[in-house]
């Protein structure tokens, strides 16, 4: 259980670390006001879409890694003496 908890804590820190520069860049680029709820909802939904797209990208990278690893394992098994 300790490994899972550590992983979750690290992922939360990474997400927060990604959100702070994202928030700053969105506020500066579009001139949004932090005190308005509508502007905060825009930033939140934009960050949510960003996380969703980033998650899909990570999934594709993981799938690519998994497939190429299986192919490499099969090739290595063919080279091993029996």
PDB file of N, CA, C and O in Angstrom:
ATOM      1  N   UNK A   1       0.827  -1.194   0.000  1.00  0.00           N
ATOM      2  CA  UNK A   1       0.000   0.000   0.000  1.00  0.00           C
ATOM      3  C   UNK A   1       0.868   1.253   0.000  1.00  0.00           C
ATOM      4  O   UNK A   1       0.460   2.286  -0.486  1.00  0.00           O
ATOM      5  N   UNK A   2       2.071   1.170   0.521  1.00  0.00           N
ATOM      6  CA  UNK A   2       2.946   2.323   0.596  1.00  0.00           C
ATOM      7  C   UNK A   2       3.371   2.831  -0.769  1.00  0.00           C
ATOM      8  O   UNK A   2       3.483   4.030  -0.986  1.00  0.00           O
ATOM      9  N   UNK A   3       3.621   1.895  -1.702  1.00  0.00           N
ATOM     10  CA  UNK A   3       4.040   2.308  -3.048  1.00  0.00           C
ATOM     11  C   UNK A   3       2.923   3.068  -3.759  1.00  0.00           C
ATOM     12  O   UNK A   3       3.182   4.068  -4.418  1.00  0.00           O
ATOM     13  N   UNK A   4       1.699   2.598  -3.610  1.00  0.00           N
ATOM     14  CA  UNK A   4       0.571   3.257  -4.260  1.00  0.00           C
ATOM     15  C   UNK A   4       0.360   4.651  -3.691  1.00  0.00           C
ATOM     16  O   UNK A   4       0.139   5.605  -4.427  1.00  0.00           O
ATOM     17  N   UNK A   5       0.460   4.761  -2.396  1.00  0.00           N
ATOM     18  CA  UNK A   5       0.273   6.067  -1.747  1.00  0.00           C
ATOM     19  C   UNK A   5       1.373   7.029  -2.165  1.00  0.00           C
ATOM     20  O   UNK A   5       1.107   8.205  -2.444  1.00  0.00           O
ATOM     21  N   UNK A   6       2.613   6.540  -2.235  1.00  0.00           N
ATOM     22  CA  UNK A   6       3.715   7.384  -2.672  1.00  0.00           C
ATOM     23  C   UNK A   6       3.521   7.838  -4.107  1.00  0.00           C
ATOM     24  O   UNK A   6       3.758   9.000  -4.437  1.00  0.00           O
ATOM     25  N   UNK A   7       3.065   6.930  -4.958  1.00  0.00           N
ATOM     26  CA  UNK A   7       2.834   7.269  -6.359  1.00  0.00           C
ATOM     27  C   UNK A   7       1.744   8.320  -6.490  1.00  0.00           C
ATOM     28  O   UNK A   7       1.882   9.272  -7.264  1.00  0.00           O
ATOM     29  N   UNK A   8       0.673   8.177  -5.727  1.00  0.00           N
ATOM     30  CA  UNK A   8      -0.420   9.155  -5.765  1.00  0.00           C
ATOM     31  C   UNK A   8       0.070  10.518  -5.292  1.00  0.00           C
ATOM     32  O   UNK A   8      -0.249  11.544  -5.902  1.00  0.00           O
ATOM     33  N   UNK A   9       0.876  10.550  -4.235  1.00  0.00           N
ATOM     34  CA  UNK A   9       1.410  11.818  -3.745  1.00  0.00           C
ATOM     35  C   UNK A   9       2.317  12.477  -4.782  1.00  0.00           C
ATOM     36  O   UNK A   9       2.249  13.684  -5.004  1.00  0.00           O
ATOM     37  N   UNK A  10       3.141  11.686  -5.431  1.00  0.00           N
ATOM     38  CA  UNK A  10       4.027  12.233  -6.463  1.00  0.00           C
ATOM     39  C   UNK A  10       3.211  12.772  -7.630  1.00  0.00           C
ATOM     40  O   UNK A  10       3.499  13.860  -8.146  1.00  0.00           O
ATOM     41  N   UNK A  11       2.178  12.042  -8.057  1.00  0.00           N
ATOM     42  CA  UNK A  11       1.335  12.513  -9.156  1.00  0.00           C
ATOM     43  C   UNK A  11       0.597  13.798  -8.793  1.00  0.00           C
ATOM     44  O   UNK A  11       0.456  14.694  -9.635  1.00  0.00           O
ATOM     45  N   UNK A  12       0.147  13.921  -7.569  1.00  0.00           N
ATOM     46  CA  UNK A  12      -0.510  15.148  -7.130  1.00  0.00           C
ATOM     47  C   UNK A  12       0.468  16.317  -7.159  1.00  0.00           C
ATOM     48  O   UNK A  12       0.130  17.414  -7.620  1.00  0.00           O
ATOM     49  N   UNK A  13       1.690  16.096  -6.707  1.00  0.00           N
ATOM     50  CA  UNK A  13       2.708  17.150  -6.739  1.00  0.00           C
ATOM     51  C   UNK A  13       3.016  17.553  -8.180  1.00  0.00           C
ATOM     52  O   UNK A  13       3.139  18.742  -8.494  1.00  0.00           O
ATOM     53  N   UNK A  14       3.092  16.574  -9.073  1.00  0.00           N
ATOM     54  CA  UNK A  14       3.370  16.879 -10.487  1.00  0.00           C
ATOM     55  C   UNK A  14       2.214  17.676 -11.095  1.00  0.00           C
ATOM     56  O   UNK A  14       2.431  18.656 -11.818  1.00  0.00           O
ATOM     57  N   UNK A  15       0.982  17.296 -10.794  1.00  0.00           N
ATOM     58  CA  UNK A  15      -0.172  18.015 -11.333  1.00  0.00           C
ATOM     59  C   UNK A  15      -0.215  19.443 -10.812  1.00  0.00           C
ATOM     60  O   UNK A  15      -0.471  20.389 -11.566  1.00  0.00           O
ATOM     61  N   UNK A  16       0.054  19.622  -9.533  1.00  0.00           N
ATOM     62  CA  UNK A  16       0.103  20.977  -8.981  1.00  0.00           C
ATOM     63  C   UNK A  16       1.243  21.760  -9.617  1.00  0.00           C
ATOM     64  O   UNK A  16       1.087  22.934  -9.958  1.00  0.00           O
ATOM     65  N   UNK A  17       2.372  21.108  -9.804  1.00  0.00           N
ATOM     66  CA  UNK A  17       3.505  21.765 -10.447  1.00  0.00           C
ATOM     67  C   UNK A  17       3.227  22.144 -11.891  1.00  0.00           C
ATOM     68  O   UNK A  17       3.767  23.118 -12.402  1.00  0.00           O
ATOM     69  N   UNK A  18       2.362  21.382 -12.560  1.00  0.00           N
ATOM     70  CA  UNK A  18       1.974  21.725 -13.919  1.00  0.00           C
ATOM     71  C   UNK A  18       0.934  22.843 -13.925  1.00  0.00           C
ATOM     72  O   UNK A  18       0.898  23.668 -14.841  1.00  0.00           O
ATOM     73  N   UNK A  19       0.081  22.873 -12.908  1.00  0.00           N
ATOM     74  CA  UNK A  19      -1.015  23.845 -12.881  1.00  0.00           C
ATOM     75  C   UNK A  19      -0.529  25.266 -12.636  1.00  0.00           C
ATOM     76  O   UNK A  19      -1.056  26.209 -13.242  1.00  0.00           O
ATOM     77  N   UNK A  20       0.455  25.446 -11.786  1.00  0.00           N
ATOM     78  CA  UNK A  20       0.904  26.797 -11.438  1.00  0.00           C
ATOM     79  C   UNK A  20       1.422  27.559 -12.657  1.00  0.00           C
ATOM     80  O   UNK A  20       0.950  28.671 -12.920  1.00  0.00           O
ATOM     81  N   UNK A  21       2.355  27.022 -13.446  1.00  0.00           N
ATOM     82  CA  UNK A  21       2.775  27.772 -14.640  1.00  0.00           C
ATOM     83  C   UNK A  21       1.656  27.881 -15.679  1.00  0.00           C
ATOM     84  O   UNK A  21       1.553  28.889 -16.386  1.00  0.00           O
ATOM     85  N   UNK A  22       0.809  26.854 -15.753  1.00  0.00           N
ATOM     86  CA  UNK A  22      -0.320  26.894 -16.681  1.00  0.00           C
ATOM     87  C   UNK A  22      -1.260  28.037 -16.314  1.00  0.00           C
ATOM     88  O   UNK A  22      -1.676  28.817 -17.176  1.00  0.00           O
ATOM     89  N   UNK A  23      -1.565  28.154 -15.040  1.00  0.00           N
ATOM     90  CA  UNK A  23      -2.443  29.222 -14.560  1.00  0.00           C
ATOM     91  C   UNK A  23      -1.844  30.589 -14.873  1.00  0.00           C
ATOM     92  O   UNK A  23      -2.529  31.473 -15.392  1.00  0.00           O
ATOM     93  N   UNK A  24      -0.564  30.747 -14.571  1.00  0.00           N
ATOM     94  CA  UNK A  24       0.093  32.026 -14.841  1.00  0.00           C
ATOM     95  C   UNK A  24       0.090  32.386 -16.308  1.00  0.00           C
ATOM     96  O   UNK A  24      -0.195  33.524 -16.686  1.00  0.00           O
ATOM     97  N   UNK A  25       0.394  31.416 -17.159  1.00  0.00           N
ATOM     98  CA  UNK A  25       0.448  31.708 -18.596  1.00  0.00           C
ATOM     99  C   UNK A  25      -0.939  32.013 -19.157  1.00  0.00           C
ATOM    100  O   UNK A  25      -1.085  32.901 -20.005  1.00  0.00           O
ATOM    101  N   UNK A  26      -1.962  31.307 -18.702  1.00  0.00           N
ATOM    102  CA  UNK A  26      -3.329  31.576 -19.168  1.00  0.00           C
ATOM    103  C   UNK A  26      -3.784  32.958 -18.704  1.00  0.00           C
ATOM    104  O   UNK A  26      -4.377  33.721 -19.471  1.00  0.00           O
ATOM    105  N   UNK A  27      -3.507  33.304 -17.446  1.00  0.00           N
ATOM    106  CA  UNK A  27      -3.915  34.605 -16.926  1.00  0.00           C
ATOM    107  C   UNK A  27      -3.227  35.743 -17.661  1.00  0.00           C
ATOM    108  O   UNK A  27      -3.847  36.749 -18.002  1.00  0.00           O
ATOM    109  N   UNK A  28      -1.944  35.586 -17.936  1.00  0.00           N
ATOM    110  CA  UNK A  28      -1.192  36.637 -18.622  1.00  0.00           C
ATOM    111  C   UNK A  28      -1.615  36.741 -20.088  1.00  0.00           C
ATOM    112  O   UNK A  28      -1.857  37.839 -20.599  1.00  0.00           O
ATOM    113  N   UNK A  29      -1.731  35.614 -20.759  1.00  0.00           N
ATOM    114  CA  UNK A  29      -2.041  35.623 -22.189  1.00  0.00           C
ATOM    115  C   UNK A  29      -3.427  36.190 -22.479  1.00  0.00           C
ATOM    116  O   UNK A  29      -3.600  37.002 -23.390  1.00  0.00           O
ATOM    117  N   UNK A  30      -4.419  35.778 -21.715  1.00  0.00           N
ATOM    118  CA  UNK A  30      -5.789  36.178 -22.002  1.00  0.00           C
ATOM    119  C   UNK A  30      -6.302  37.283 -21.092  1.00  0.00           C
ATOM    120  O   UNK A  30      -7.461  37.696 -21.212  1.00  0.00           O
ATOM    121  N   UNK A  31      -5.490  37.743 -20.167  1.00  0.00           N
ATOM    122  CA  UNK A  31      -5.880  38.846 -19.297  1.00  0.00           C
ATOM    123  C   UNK A  31      -7.076  38.523 -18.415  1.00  0.00           C
ATOM    124  O   UNK A  31      -7.934  39.378 -18.201  1.00  0.00           O
ATOM    125  N   UNK A  32      -7.124  37.316 -17.901  1.00  0.00           N
ATOM    126  CA  UNK A  32      -8.250  36.910 -17.061  1.00  0.00           C
ATOM    127  C   UNK A  32      -8.056  37.429 -15.637  1.00  0.00           C
ATOM    128  O   UNK A  32      -6.940  37.621 -15.164  1.00  0.00           O
ATOM    129  N   UNK A  33      -9.162  37.620 -14.941  1.00  0.00           N
ATOM    130  CA  UNK A  33      -9.145  38.118 -13.565  1.00  0.00           C
ATOM    131  C   UNK A  33      -9.422  36.952 -12.617  1.00  0.00           C
ATOM    132  O   UNK A  33     -10.446  36.267 -12.736  1.00  0.00           O
ATOM    133  N   UNK A  34      -8.529  36.762 -11.654  1.00  0.00           N
ATOM    134  CA  UNK A  34      -8.637  35.628 -10.723  1.00  0.00           C
ATOM    135  C   UNK A  34      -9.817  35.786  -9.781  1.00  0.00           C
ATOM    136  O   UNK A  34     -10.345  34.805  -9.274  1.00  0.00           O
ATOM    137  N   UNK A  35     -10.262  37.015  -9.555  1.00  0.00           N
ATOM    138  CA  UNK A  35     -11.349  37.244  -8.596  1.00  0.00           C
ATOM    139  C   UNK A  35     -12.731  36.942  -9.181  1.00  0.00           C
ATOM    140  O   UNK A  35     -13.696  36.867  -8.436  1.00  0.00           O
ATOM    141  N   UNK A  36     -12.829  36.768 -10.499  1.00  0.00           N
ATOM    142  CA  UNK A  36     -14.123  36.467 -11.122  1.00  0.00           C
ATOM    143  C   UNK A  36     -14.293  34.956 -11.254  1.00  0.00           C
ATOM    144  O   UNK A  36     -13.410  34.254 -11.747  1.00  0.00           O
ATOM    145  N   UNK A  37     -15.441  34.480 -10.809  1.00  0.00           N
ATOM    146  CA  UNK A  37     -15.717  33.039 -10.843  1.00  0.00           C
ATOM    147  C   UNK A  37     -15.760  32.507 -12.274  1.00  0.00           C
ATOM    148  O   UNK A  37     -15.271  31.412 -12.549  1.00  0.00           O
ATOM    149  N   UNK A  38     -16.313  33.271 -13.197  1.00  0.00           N
ATOM    150  CA  UNK A  38     -16.399  32.833 -14.586  1.00  0.00           C
ATOM    151  C   UNK A  38     -15.003  32.614 -15.178  1.00  0.00           C
ATOM    152  O   UNK A  38     -14.776  31.637 -15.892  1.00  0.00           O
ATOM    153  N   UNK A  39     -14.068  33.517 -14.862  1.00  0.00           N
ATOM    154  CA  UNK A  39     -12.701  33.373 -15.359  1.00  0.00           C
ATOM    155  C   UNK A  39     -12.010  32.172 -14.732  1.00  0.00           C
ATOM    156  O   UNK A  39     -11.258  31.455 -15.396  1.00  0.00           O
ATOM    157  N   UNK A  40     -12.262  31.931 -13.460  1.00  0.00           N
ATOM    158  CA  UNK A  40     -11.673  30.758 -12.803  1.00  0.00           C
ATOM    159  C   UNK A  40     -12.220  29.463 -13.401  1.00  0.00           C
ATOM    160  O   UNK A  40     -11.492  28.484 -13.549  1.00  0.00           O
ATOM    161  N   UNK A  41     -13.499  29.449 -13.749  1.00  0.00           N
ATOM    162  CA  UNK A  41     -14.082  28.267 -14.386  1.00  0.00           C
ATOM    163  C   UNK A  41     -13.477  28.034 -15.764  1.00  0.00           C
ATOM    164  O   UNK A  41     -13.267  26.896 -16.171  1.00  0.00           O
ATOM    165  N   UNK A  42     -13.192  29.113 -16.496  1.00  0.00           N
ATOM    166  CA  UNK A  42     -12.536  28.979 -17.795  1.00  0.00           C
ATOM    167  C   UNK A  42     -11.154  28.357 -17.641  1.00  0.00           C
ATOM    168  O   UNK A  42     -10.773  27.466 -18.392  1.00  0.00           O
ATOM    169  N   UNK A  43     -10.402  28.838 -16.641  1.00  0.00           N
ATOM    170  CA  UNK A  43      -9.060  28.306 -16.400  1.00  0.00           C
ATOM    171  C   UNK A  43      -9.154  26.846 -15.976  1.00  0.00           C
ATOM    172  O   UNK A  43      -8.392  25.991 -16.449  1.00  0.00           O
ATOM    173  N   UNK A  44     -10.095  26.532 -15.095  1.00  0.00           N
ATOM    174  CA  UNK A  44     -10.258  25.157 -14.622  1.00  0.00           C
ATOM    175  C   UNK A  44     -10.644  24.198 -15.730  1.00  0.00           C
ATOM    176  O   UNK A  44     -10.104  23.091 -15.829  1.00  0.00           O
ATOM    177  N   UNK A  45     -11.563  24.616 -16.588  1.00  0.00           N
ATOM    178  CA  UNK A  45     -11.965  23.727 -17.674  1.00  0.00           C
ATOM    179  C   UNK A  45     -10.843  23.571 -18.698  1.00  0.00           C
ATOM    180  O   UNK A  45     -10.645  22.483 -19.242  1.00  0.00           O
ATOM    181  N   UNK A  46     -10.106  24.651 -18.944  1.00  0.00           N
ATOM    182  CA  UNK A  46      -8.973  24.560 -19.864  1.00  0.00           C
ATOM    183  C   UNK A  46      -7.917  23.608 -19.321  1.00  0.00           C
ATOM    184  O   UNK A  46      -7.365  22.788 -20.057  1.00  0.00           O
ATOM    185  N   UNK A  47      -7.633  23.684 -18.026  1.00  0.00           N
ATOM    186  CA  UNK A  47      -6.656  22.783 -17.422  1.00  0.00           C
ATOM    187  C   UNK A  47      -7.170  21.351 -17.431  1.00  0.00           C
ATOM    188  O   UNK A  47      -6.401  20.408 -17.641  1.00  0.00           O
ATOM    189  N   UNK A  48      -8.467  21.165 -17.241  1.00  0.00           N
ATOM    190  CA  UNK A  48      -9.046  19.828 -17.313  1.00  0.00           C
ATOM    191  C   UNK A  48      -8.873  19.216 -18.695  1.00  0.00           C
ATOM    192  O   UNK A  48      -8.508  18.046 -18.819  1.00  0.00           O
ATOM    193  N   UNK A  49      -9.126  19.998 -19.737  1.00  0.00           N
ATOM    194  CA  UNK A  49      -8.913  19.519 -21.096  1.00  0.00           C
ATOM    195  C   UNK A  49      -7.445  19.208 -21.335  1.00  0.00           C
ATOM    196  O   UNK A  49      -7.102  18.231 -21.993  1.00  0.00           O
ATOM    197  N   UNK A  50      -6.583  20.076 -20.801  1.00  0.00           N
ATOM    198  CA  UNK A  50      -5.139  19.850 -20.922  1.00  0.00           C
ATOM    199  C   UNK A  50      -4.749  18.517 -20.290  1.00  0.00           C
ATOM    200  O   UNK A  50      -4.017  17.723 -20.883  1.00  0.00           O
ATOM    201  N   UNK A  51      -5.262  18.249 -19.090  1.00  0.00           N
ATOM    202  CA  UNK A  51      -4.949  16.984 -18.414  1.00  0.00           C
ATOM    203  C   UNK A  51      -5.507  15.788 -19.178  1.00  0.00           C
ATOM    204  O   UNK A  51      -4.855  14.748 -19.263  1.00  0.00           O
ATOM    205  N   UNK A  52      -6.690  15.932 -19.737  1.00  0.00           N
ATOM    206  CA  UNK A  52      -7.284  14.843 -20.503  1.00  0.00           C
ATOM    207  C   UNK A  52      -6.445  14.521 -21.740  1.00  0.00           C
ATOM    208  O   UNK A  52      -6.117  13.359 -22.004  1.00  0.00           O
ATOM    209  N   UNK A  53      -6.072  15.552 -22.482  1.00  0.00           N
ATOM    210  CA  UNK A  53      -5.249  15.341 -23.675  1.00  0.00           C
ATOM    211  C   UNK A  53      -3.881  14.794 -23.298  1.00  0.00           C
ATOM    212  O   UNK A  53      -3.349  13.888 -23.951  1.00  0.00           O
ATOM    213  N   UNK A  54      -3.304  15.297 -22.219  1.00  0.00           N
ATOM    214  CA  UNK A  54      -2.014  14.812 -21.740  1.00  0.00           C
ATOM    215  C   UNK A  54      -2.108  13.349 -21.323  1.00  0.00           C
ATOM    216  O   UNK A  54      -1.214  12.548 -21.592  1.00  0.00           O
ATOM    217  N   UNK A  55      -3.216  12.981 -20.675  1.00  0.00           N
ATOM    218  CA  UNK A  55      -3.422  11.593 -20.271  1.00  0.00           C
ATOM    219  C   UNK A  55      -3.535  10.658 -21.462  1.00  0.00           C
ATOM    220  O   UNK A  55      -2.991   9.555 -21.448  1.00  0.00           O
ATOM    221  N   UNK A  56      -4.231  11.106 -22.504  1.00  0.00           N
ATOM    222  CA  UNK A  56      -4.335  10.296 -23.723  1.00  0.00           C
ATOM    223  C   UNK A  56      -2.950  10.126 -24.346  1.00  0.00           C
ATOM    224  O   UNK A  56      -2.577   9.030 -24.781  1.00  0.00           O
ATOM    225  N   UNK A  57      -2.188  11.210 -24.367  1.00  0.00           N
ATOM    226  CA  UNK A  57      -0.829  11.127 -24.908  1.00  0.00           C
ATOM    227  C   UNK A  57       0.026  10.147 -24.113  1.00  0.00           C
ATOM    228  O   UNK A  57       0.747   9.328 -24.691  1.00  0.00           O
ATOM    229  N   UNK A  58      -0.056  10.208 -22.797  1.00  0.00           N
ATOM    230  CA  UNK A  58       0.698   9.265 -21.966  1.00  0.00           C
ATOM    231  C   UNK A  58       0.247   7.834 -22.202  1.00  0.00           C
ATOM    232  O   UNK A  58       1.061   6.907 -22.211  1.00  0.00           O
ATOM    233  N   UNK A  59      -1.046   7.645 -22.404  1.00  0.00           N
ATOM    234  CA  UNK A  59      -1.560   6.308 -22.703  1.00  0.00           C
ATOM    235  C   UNK A  59      -1.004   5.756 -24.009  1.00  0.00           C
ATOM    236  O   UNK A  59      -0.640   4.588 -24.088  1.00  0.00           O
ATOM    237  N   UNK A  60      -0.920   6.608 -25.021  1.00  0.00           N
ATOM    238  CA  UNK A  60      -0.366   6.186 -26.309  1.00  0.00           C
ATOM    239  C   UNK A  60       1.112   5.841 -26.155  1.00  0.00           C
ATOM    240  O   UNK A  60       1.587   4.832 -26.691  1.00  0.00           O
ATOM    241  N   UNK A  61       1.838   6.648 -25.406  1.00  0.00           N
ATOM    242  CA  UNK A  61       3.262   6.371 -25.191  1.00  0.00           C
ATOM    243  C   UNK A  61       3.430   5.058 -24.434  1.00  0.00           C
ATOM    244  O   UNK A  61       4.284   4.238 -24.770  1.00  0.00           O
ATOM    245  N   UNK A  62       2.600   4.828 -23.421  1.00  0.00           N
ATOM    246  CA  UNK A  62       2.676   3.582 -22.657  1.00  0.00           C
ATOM    247  C   UNK A  62       2.364   2.391 -23.549  1.00  0.00           C
ATOM    248  O   UNK A  62       3.036   1.357 -23.478  1.00  0.00           O
ATOM    249  N   UNK A  63       1.330   2.529 -24.383  1.00  0.00           N
ATOM    250  CA  UNK A  63       0.970   1.451 -25.295  1.00  0.00           C
ATOM    251  C   UNK A  63       2.101   1.158 -26.275  1.00  0.00           C
ATOM    252  O   UNK A  63       2.431  -0.009 -26.524  1.00  0.00           O
ATOM    253  N   UNK A  64       2.710   2.189 -26.818  1.00  0.00           N
ATOM    254  CA  UNK A  64       3.842   2.021 -27.729  1.00  0.00           C
ATOM    255  C   UNK A  64       4.998   1.308 -27.023  1.00  0.00           C
ATOM    256  O   UNK A  64       5.596   0.377 -27.566  1.00  0.00           O
ATOM    257  N   UNK A  65       5.308   1.738 -25.806  1.00  0.00           N
ATOM    258  CA  UNK A  65       6.381   1.108 -25.043  1.00  0.00           C
ATOM    259  C   UNK A  65       6.063  -0.361 -24.786  1.00  0.00           C
ATOM    260  O   UNK A  65       6.923  -1.229 -24.930  1.00  0.00           O
ATOM    261  N   UNK A  66       4.842  -0.645 -24.405  1.00  0.00           N
ATOM    262  CA  UNK A  66       4.438  -2.014 -24.089  1.00  0.00           C
ATOM    263  C   UNK A  66       4.532  -2.916 -25.331  1.00  0.00           C
ATOM    264  O   UNK A  66       5.033  -4.044 -25.254  1.00  0.00           O
ATOM    265  N   UNK A  67       4.059  -2.416 -26.464  1.00  0.00           N
ATOM    266  CA  UNK A  67       4.098  -3.217 -27.695  1.00  0.00           C
ATOM    267  C   UNK A  67       5.538  -3.453 -28.154  1.00  0.00           C
ATOM    268  O   UNK A  67       5.913  -4.577 -28.495  1.00  0.00           O
ATOM    269  N   UNK A  68       6.356  -2.400 -28.163  1.00  0.00           N
ATOM    270  CA  UNK A  68       7.744  -2.573 -28.608  1.00  0.00           C
ATOM    271  C   UNK A  68       8.526  -3.451 -27.642  1.00  0.00           C
ATOM    272  O   UNK A  68       9.425  -4.177 -28.065  1.00  0.00           O
ATOM    273  N   UNK A  69       8.188  -3.426 -26.376  1.00  0.00           N
ATOM    274  CA  UNK A  69       8.861  -4.282 -25.398  1.00  0.00           C
ATOM    275  C   UNK A  69       8.524  -5.749 -25.662  1.00  0.00           C
ATOM    276  O   UNK A  69       9.409  -6.613 -25.592  1.00  0.00           O
ATOM    277  N   UNK A  70       7.269  -6.044 -25.984  1.00  0.00           N
ATOM    278  CA  UNK A  70       6.885  -7.428 -26.300  1.00  0.00           C
ATOM    279  C   UNK A  70       7.589  -7.917 -27.557  1.00  0.00           C
ATOM    280  O   UNK A  70       8.039  -9.061 -27.631  1.00  0.00           O
ATOM    281  N   UNK A  71       7.672  -7.052 -28.567  1.00  0.00           N
ATOM    282  CA  UNK A  71       8.355  -7.430 -29.809  1.00  0.00           C
ATOM    283  C   UNK A  71       9.830  -7.699 -29.535  1.00  0.00           C
ATOM    284  O   UNK A  71      10.396  -8.688 -30.023  1.00  0.00           O
ATOM    285  N   UNK A  72      10.463  -6.856 -28.751  1.00  0.00           N
ATOM    286  CA  UNK A  72      11.879  -7.042 -28.429  1.00  0.00           C
ATOM    287  C   UNK A  72      12.095  -8.320 -27.623  1.00  0.00           C
ATOM    288  O   UNK A  72      13.077  -9.040 -27.846  1.00  0.00           O
ATOM    289  N   UNK A  73      11.179  -8.615 -26.692  1.00  0.00           N
ATOM    290  CA  UNK A  73      11.294  -9.857 -25.913  1.00  0.00           C
ATOM    291  C   UNK A  73      11.194 -11.092 -26.803  1.00  0.00           C
ATOM    292  O   UNK A  73      11.919 -12.070 -26.612  1.00  0.00           O
ATOM    293  N   UNK A  74      10.294 -11.048 -27.786  1.00  0.00           N
ATOM    294  CA  UNK A  74      10.156 -12.180 -28.712  1.00  0.00           C
ATOM    295  C   UNK A  74      11.424 -12.359 -29.538  1.00  0.00           C
ATOM    296  O   UNK A  74      11.868 -13.482 -29.765  1.00  0.00           O
ATOM    297  N   UNK A  75      12.004 -11.253 -29.988  1.00  0.00           N
ATOM    298  CA  UNK A  75      13.238 -11.341 -30.769  1.00  0.00           C
ATOM    299  C   UNK A  75      14.379 -11.883 -29.917  1.00  0.00           C
ATOM    300  O   UNK A  75      15.189 -12.681 -30.391  1.00  0.00           O
ATOM    301  N   UNK A  76      14.448 -11.466 -28.656  1.00  0.00           N
ATOM    302  CA  UNK A  76      15.494 -11.973 -27.767  1.00  0.00           C
ATOM    303  C   UNK A  76      15.306 -13.454 -27.479  1.00  0.00           C
ATOM    304  O   UNK A  76      16.275 -14.200 -27.358  1.00  0.00           O
ATOM    305  N   UNK A  77      14.052 -13.899 -27.346  1.00  0.00           N
ATOM    306  CA  UNK A  77      13.791 -15.325 -27.109  1.00  0.00           C
ATOM    307  C   UNK A  77      14.247 -16.177 -28.291  1.00  0.00           C
ATOM    308  O   UNK A  77      14.666 -17.313 -28.117  1.00  0.00           O
ATOM    309  N   UNK A  78      14.159 -15.619 -29.489  1.00  0.00           N
ATOM    310  CA  UNK A  78      14.605 -16.365 -30.674  1.00  0.00           C
ATOM    311  C   UNK A  78      16.126 -16.530 -30.687  1.00  0.00           C
ATOM    312  O   UNK A  78      16.638 -17.488 -31.248  1.00  0.00           O
ATOM    313  N   UNK A  79      16.851 -15.603 -30.100  1.00  0.00           N
ATOM    314  CA  UNK A  79      18.307 -15.668 -30.083  1.00  0.00           C
ATOM    315  C   UNK A  79      18.869 -16.535 -28.962  1.00  0.00           C
ATOM    316  O   UNK A  79      20.008 -16.947 -29.003  1.00  0.00           O
ATOM    317  N   UNK A  80      18.071 -16.816 -27.944  1.00  0.00           N
ATOM    318  CA  UNK A  80      18.543 -17.616 -26.813  1.00  0.00           C
ATOM    319  C   UNK A  80      18.717 -19.065 -27.234  1.00  0.00           C
ATOM    320  O   UNK A  80      17.867 -19.632 -27.936  1.00  0.00           O
ATOM    321  N   UNK A  81      19.812 -19.682 -26.808  1.00  0.00           N
ATOM    322  CA  UNK A  81      20.003 -21.109 -27.125  1.00  0.00           C
ATOM    323  C   UNK A  81      18.998 -21.967 -26.345  1.00  0.00           C
ATOM    324  O   UNK A  81      18.704 -21.707 -25.197  1.00  0.00           O
ATOM    325  N   UNK A  82      18.503 -23.001 -27.023  1.00  0.00           N
ATOM    326  CA  UNK A  82      17.486 -23.848 -26.376  1.00  0.00           C
ATOM    327  C   UNK A  82      18.046 -25.170 -25.980  1.00  0.00           C
ATOM    328  O   UNK A  82      18.950 -25.739 -26.357  1.00  0.00           O
TER     329      UNK A  82
END
